[in-house]
Amino acid sequence: MTRSVTVSVPAKVNVQLAVGGVRPDGFHDLANVFLAVGLHDRVTVTPSDTLRITVEGPDADQVPADRTNLAARAAELLGARYGIAPEVHLHIAKEIPVAGGMAGGSADGAGALVACDALWGTGASREELLSLCAELGSDVPFSLIGGAALGRGRGELLTPLEVGGTFHWVFAVADGGLSTPAVYRECDRLREAAYAERAGAGATGGASVEHVPDPEPSPALLDALAEGDVVALASAVMAGGTPPGFAGGTPARTVSGGGSSNDLQAAAVSLRPSLTETLEAGAKAGALASIVSGSGPTCAFLARDAAAATALSGALRASGTCRTAIPATSPAPGATVV
Ligand code: C5P
């Protein structure tokens, strides 16, 4: 009998995504408060003649089934490290929205790494696996550990966080994804435009580390997480983020007069203006907080409890402002062999 290993990996939402200036290497330093949510991809690895990938799920056709897929790159990376030919069939059952700002691709990378490690019996340490995850992408280490964590650097340097309760979310899934690099570029462009407006025509800069404050986690937000206090978390999420472009500006205002703890939100909305309607529909339907998840276009809504989340997801589906709305809770465990 051919042995196979299946690993379940959670999605994430960023309850805070403070984005610093663009670094010389093109990345941005972050204060990234990750929370794993109970929507999962399952990666199954089986020995095969050659490395191949198959994908199932509503948007399977939008997932690259070649070596650009992070799951394939994970198998190749671990194989290269341990001198094992990555001759495996990787099957990905996708529940996490594709290119949705919920780390679905990162989940598949972490899942394939853990699955190949178990299949091959490499016995890699947790530290080694985390360092391979960081090579694969900024969000991949968090997909491995799950729970809640503060990510510094480009998001890969993790400190686990305590969470004092269960949070109830609704995720409004959009039609079509957004490219993460494109959203970061748009964030830079908006910051440059805000700077030029303030400093006068011809002024250049505004998106660099000299002009953008260092990203810092919000103490109120970390306290709310630790206490499991949904009302305090909602208020910290809506309290606003880094001013656009440089210190001293006005935080971007969004729906309901609130700000957003996600500095990529303005950029995601600029690239996909219809997200304003989705955010407004959730706020009108009673969400305690309404934000874009990571680089979007999925929108995340915080509900008071399970019943409120069920009602909110029904209202969002009926609003016609998203393809579907899915309730899910957090925190959730990281990559787990099932
Ligand atoms: O690390 P990852 O491959 O997921 O990043 C994808 C892209 O997102 C990067 O190439 C970069 O454009 C952008 N990014 C960034 N700063 C980060 C993380 C990602 O600019 N901290």
PDB file of N, CA and C in Angstrom, residues 12-20 28-34 101 139 151 154-155 180 183-184 187 191 215-217 221 237 240-242 260-265 291-296:
ATOM      1  N   LYS A  12      -5.433  32.777   7.805  1.00  0.00           N
ATOM      2  CA  LYS A  12      -5.148  33.818   8.806  1.00  0.00           C
ATOM      3  C   LYS A  12      -5.897  35.093   8.460  1.00  0.00           C
ATOM      4  N   VAL A  13      -6.089  35.891   9.532  1.00  0.00           N
ATOM      5  CA  VAL A  13      -6.519  37.268   9.334  1.00  0.00           C
ATOM      6  C   VAL A  13      -5.507  38.120  10.097  1.00  0.00           C
ATOM      7  N   ASN A  14      -5.244  39.330   9.621  1.00  0.00           N
ATOM      8  CA  ASN A  14      -4.336  40.228  10.334  1.00  0.00           C
ATOM      9  C   ASN A  14      -5.197  41.199  11.114  1.00  0.00           C
ATOM     10  N   VAL A  15      -5.190  41.086  12.455  1.00  0.00           N
ATOM     11  CA  VAL A  15      -5.975  42.058  13.218  1.00  0.00           C
ATOM     12  C   VAL A  15      -5.258  43.398  13.264  1.00  0.00           C
ATOM     13  N   GLN A  16      -3.955  43.380  13.051  1.00  0.00           N
ATOM     14  CA  GLN A  16      -3.219  44.625  12.793  1.00  0.00           C
ATOM     15  C   GLN A  16      -2.174  44.330  11.728  1.00  0.00           C
ATOM     16  N   LEU A  17      -2.062  45.240  10.765  1.00  0.00           N
ATOM     17  CA  LEU A  17      -1.014  45.130   9.752  1.00  0.00           C
ATOM     18  C   LEU A  17      -0.445  46.534   9.565  1.00  0.00           C
ATOM     19  N   ALA A  18       0.558  46.854  10.404  1.00  0.00           N
ATOM     20  CA  ALA A  18       1.228  48.150  10.318  1.00  0.00           C
ATOM     21  C   ALA A  18       2.396  47.990   9.358  1.00  0.00           C
ATOM     22  N   VAL A  19       2.399  48.787   8.293  1.00  0.00           N
ATOM     23  CA  VAL A  19       3.372  48.635   7.212  1.00  0.00           C
ATOM     24  C   VAL A  19       4.348  49.807   7.251  1.00  0.00           C
ATOM     25  N   GLY A  20       5.632  49.511   7.422  1.00  0.00           N
ATOM     26  CA  GLY A  20       6.667  50.539   7.408  1.00  0.00           C
ATOM     27  C   GLY A  20       7.011  50.942   5.977  1.00  0.00           C
ATOM     28  N   HIS A  28       8.724  45.413   3.007  1.00  0.00           N
ATOM     29  CA  HIS A  28       8.345  46.421   4.002  1.00  0.00           C
ATOM     30  C   HIS A  28       8.445  45.787   5.381  1.00  0.00           C
ATOM     31  N   ASP A  29       9.042  46.512   6.331  1.00  0.00           N
ATOM     32  CA  ASP A  29       9.000  46.029   7.713  1.00  0.00           C
ATOM     33  C   ASP A  29       7.564  46.136   8.211  1.00  0.00           C
ATOM     34  N   LEU A  30       7.188  45.169   9.023  1.00  0.00           N
ATOM     35  CA  LEU A  30       5.802  45.099   9.486  1.00  0.00           C
ATOM     36  C   LEU A  30       5.716  44.972  10.994  1.00  0.00           C
ATOM     37  N   ALA A  31       4.585  45.413  11.536  1.00  0.00           N
ATOM     38  CA  ALA A  31       4.118  44.922  12.836  1.00  0.00           C
ATOM     39  C   ALA A  31       2.805  44.232  12.484  1.00  0.00           C
ATOM     40  N   ASN A  32       2.874  42.911  12.433  1.00  0.00           N
ATOM     41  CA  ASN A  32       1.816  42.116  11.815  1.00  0.00           C
ATOM     42  C   ASN A  32       1.226  41.206  12.885  1.00  0.00           C
ATOM     43  N   VAL A  33       0.005  41.513  13.322  1.00  0.00           N
ATOM     44  CA  VAL A  33      -0.612  40.665  14.350  1.00  0.00           C
ATOM     45  C   VAL A  33      -1.498  39.638  13.635  1.00  0.00           C
ATOM     46  N   PHE A  34      -0.953  38.424  13.563  1.00  0.00           N
ATOM     47  CA  PHE A  34      -1.632  37.323  12.870  1.00  0.00           C
ATOM     48  C   PHE A  34      -2.574  36.592  13.834  1.00  0.00           C
ATOM     49  N   GLY A 101      -6.007  37.230   0.496  1.00  0.00           N
ATOM     50  CA  GLY A 101      -5.493  37.947   1.667  1.00  0.00           C
ATOM     51  C   GLY A 101      -5.630  37.139   2.941  1.00  0.00           C
ATOM     52  N   ASP A 139       4.640  35.004   5.035  1.00  0.00           N
ATOM     53  CA  ASP A 139       3.528  34.543   5.882  1.00  0.00           C
ATOM     54  C   ASP A 139       3.590  33.049   6.176  1.00  0.00           C
ATOM     55  N   GLY A 151       4.239  39.285  14.093  1.00  0.00           N
ATOM     56  CA  GLY A 151       5.281  39.108  13.081  1.00  0.00           C
ATOM     57  C   GLY A 151       6.033  40.408  12.880  1.00  0.00           C
ATOM     58  N   ARG A 154       9.860  41.207   7.850  1.00  0.00           N
ATOM     59  CA  ARG A 154       8.852  41.237   6.781  1.00  0.00           C
ATOM     60  C   ARG A 154       7.649  40.366   7.137  1.00  0.00           C
ATOM     61  N   GLY A 155       7.564  39.965   8.404  1.00  0.00           N
ATOM     62  CA  GLY A 155       6.417  39.196   8.906  1.00  0.00           C
ATOM     63  C   GLY A 155       6.834  37.805   9.340  1.00  0.00           C
ATOM     64  N   THR A 180      -0.683  40.267  -4.041  1.00  0.00           N
ATOM     65  CA  THR A 180      -0.064  40.905  -2.863  1.00  0.00           C
ATOM     66  C   THR A 180       0.994  41.942  -3.265  1.00  0.00           C
ATOM     67  N   VAL A 183      -0.664  45.124  -4.327  1.00  0.00           N
ATOM     68  CA  VAL A 183      -1.283  45.891  -3.234  1.00  0.00           C
ATOM     69  C   VAL A 183      -0.195  46.659  -2.464  1.00  0.00           C
ATOM     70  N   TYR A 184       0.960  46.027  -2.218  1.00  0.00           N
ATOM     71  CA  TYR A 184       2.059  46.763  -1.571  1.00  0.00           C
ATOM     72  C   TYR A 184       2.510  47.939  -2.449  1.00  0.00           C
ATOM     73  N   CYS A 187       0.076  50.689  -2.090  1.00  0.00           N
ATOM     74  CA  CYS A 187       0.267  51.351  -0.779  1.00  0.00           C
ATOM     75  C   CYS A 187       1.394  52.387  -0.903  1.00  0.00           C
ATOM     76  N   ARG A 191       1.108  56.531  -0.666  1.00  0.00           N
ATOM     77  CA  ARG A 191       1.942  57.280   0.279  1.00  0.00           C
ATOM     78  C   ARG A 191       2.741  58.359  -0.449  1.00  0.00           C
ATOM     79  N   PRO A 215       6.816  50.617  12.034  1.00  0.00           N
ATOM     80  CA  PRO A 215       5.552  49.968  12.413  1.00  0.00           C
ATOM     81  C   PRO A 215       5.635  49.409  13.836  1.00  0.00           C
ATOM     82  N   GLU A 216       4.628  49.685  14.640  1.00  0.00           N
ATOM     83  CA  GLU A 216       4.598  49.217  16.027  1.00  0.00           C
ATOM     84  C   GLU A 216       3.256  48.545  16.314  1.00  0.00           C
ATOM     85  N   PRO A 217       3.272  47.472  17.100  1.00  0.00           N
ATOM     86  CA  PRO A 217       1.997  46.864  17.477  1.00  0.00           C
ATOM     87  C   PRO A 217       1.220  47.777  18.421  1.00  0.00           C
ATOM     88  N   LEU A 221      -4.606  46.698  21.291  1.00  0.00           N
ATOM     89  CA  LEU A 221      -5.023  45.532  20.509  1.00  0.00           C
ATOM     90  C   LEU A 221      -4.467  44.239  21.118  1.00  0.00           C
ATOM     91  N   VAL A 237      -9.182  47.515  16.347  1.00  0.00           N
ATOM     92  CA  VAL A 237      -9.088  47.255  14.904  1.00  0.00           C
ATOM     93  C   VAL A 237      -9.541  48.482  14.104  1.00  0.00           C
ATOM     94  N   GLY A 240      -7.564  52.918  13.585  1.00  0.00           N
ATOM     95  CA  GLY A 240      -6.735  53.638  12.603  1.00  0.00           C
ATOM     96  C   GLY A 240      -5.331  53.096  12.588  1.00  0.00           C
ATOM     97  N   GLY A 241      -4.629  53.353  11.501  1.00  0.00           N
ATOM     98  CA  GLY A 241      -3.298  52.798  11.323  1.00  0.00           C
ATOM     99  C   GLY A 241      -2.264  53.869  11.095  1.00  0.00           C
ATOM    100  N   THR A 242      -1.191  53.500  10.401  1.00  0.00           N
ATOM    101  CA  THR A 242      -0.103  54.422  10.117  1.00  0.00           C
ATOM    102  C   THR A 242      -0.591  55.504   9.160  1.00  0.00           C
ATOM    103  N   SER A 260      -8.656  51.952  10.193  1.00  0.00           N
ATOM    104  CA  SER A 260      -8.407  50.529  10.059  1.00  0.00           C
ATOM    105  C   SER A 260      -7.007  50.240  10.555  1.00  0.00           C
ATOM    106  N   SER A 261      -6.860  49.158  11.286  1.00  0.00           N
ATOM    107  CA  SER A 261      -5.541  48.743  11.768  1.00  0.00           C
ATOM    108  C   SER A 261      -4.739  48.101  10.640  1.00  0.00           C
ATOM    109  N   ASN A 262      -5.342  47.981   9.468  1.00  0.00           N
ATOM    110  CA  ASN A 262      -4.664  47.371   8.323  1.00  0.00           C
ATOM    111  C   ASN A 262      -4.185  48.458   7.362  1.00  0.00           C
ATOM    112  N   ASP A 263      -2.889  48.713   7.331  1.00  0.00           N
ATOM    113  CA  ASP A 263      -2.348  49.765   6.452  1.00  0.00           C
ATOM    114  C   ASP A 263      -2.479  49.417   4.970  1.00  0.00           C
ATOM    115  N   LEU A 264      -2.762  48.153   4.647  1.00  0.00           N
ATOM    116  CA  LEU A 264      -2.958  47.810   3.227  1.00  0.00           C
ATOM    117  C   LEU A 264      -4.402  48.022   2.782  1.00  0.00           C
ATOM    118  N   GLN A 265      -5.279  48.367   3.744  1.00  0.00           N
ATOM    119  CA  GLN A 265      -6.693  48.463   3.380  1.00  0.00           C
ATOM    120  C   GLN A 265      -6.946  49.530   2.312  1.00  0.00           C
ATOM    121  N   ILE A 291     -12.961  45.050   8.356  1.00  0.00           N
ATOM    122  CA  ILE A 291     -11.646  45.370   7.767  1.00  0.00           C
ATOM    123  C   ILE A 291     -11.382  44.477   6.557  1.00  0.00           C
ATOM    124  N   VAL A 292     -10.461  44.959   5.723  1.00  0.00           N
ATOM    125  CA  VAL A 292      -9.939  44.112   4.655  1.00  0.00           C
ATOM    126  C   VAL A 292      -8.945  43.143   5.304  1.00  0.00           C
ATOM    127  N   SER A 293      -8.998  41.881   4.896  1.00  0.00           N
ATOM    128  CA  SER A 293      -8.077  40.875   5.437  1.00  0.00           C
ATOM    129  C   SER A 293      -6.754  40.938   4.671  1.00  0.00           C
ATOM    130  N   GLY A 294      -5.682  41.304   5.351  1.00  0.00           N
ATOM    131  CA  GLY A 294      -4.367  41.357   4.716  1.00  0.00           C
ATOM    132  C   GLY A 294      -4.388  42.217   3.470  1.00  0.00           C
ATOM    133  N   SER A 295      -3.913  41.663   2.340  1.00  0.00           N
ATOM    134  CA  SER A 295      -3.892  42.431   1.093  1.00  0.00           C
ATOM    135  C   SER A 295      -5.215  42.325   0.330  1.00  0.00           C
ATOM    136  N   GLY A 296      -6.225  41.668   0.941  1.00  0.00           N
ATOM    137  CA  GLY A 296      -7.549  41.572   0.335  1.00  0.00           C
ATOM    138  C   GLY A 296      -7.564  40.607  -0.851  1.00  0.00           C
TER     139      GLY A 296
END
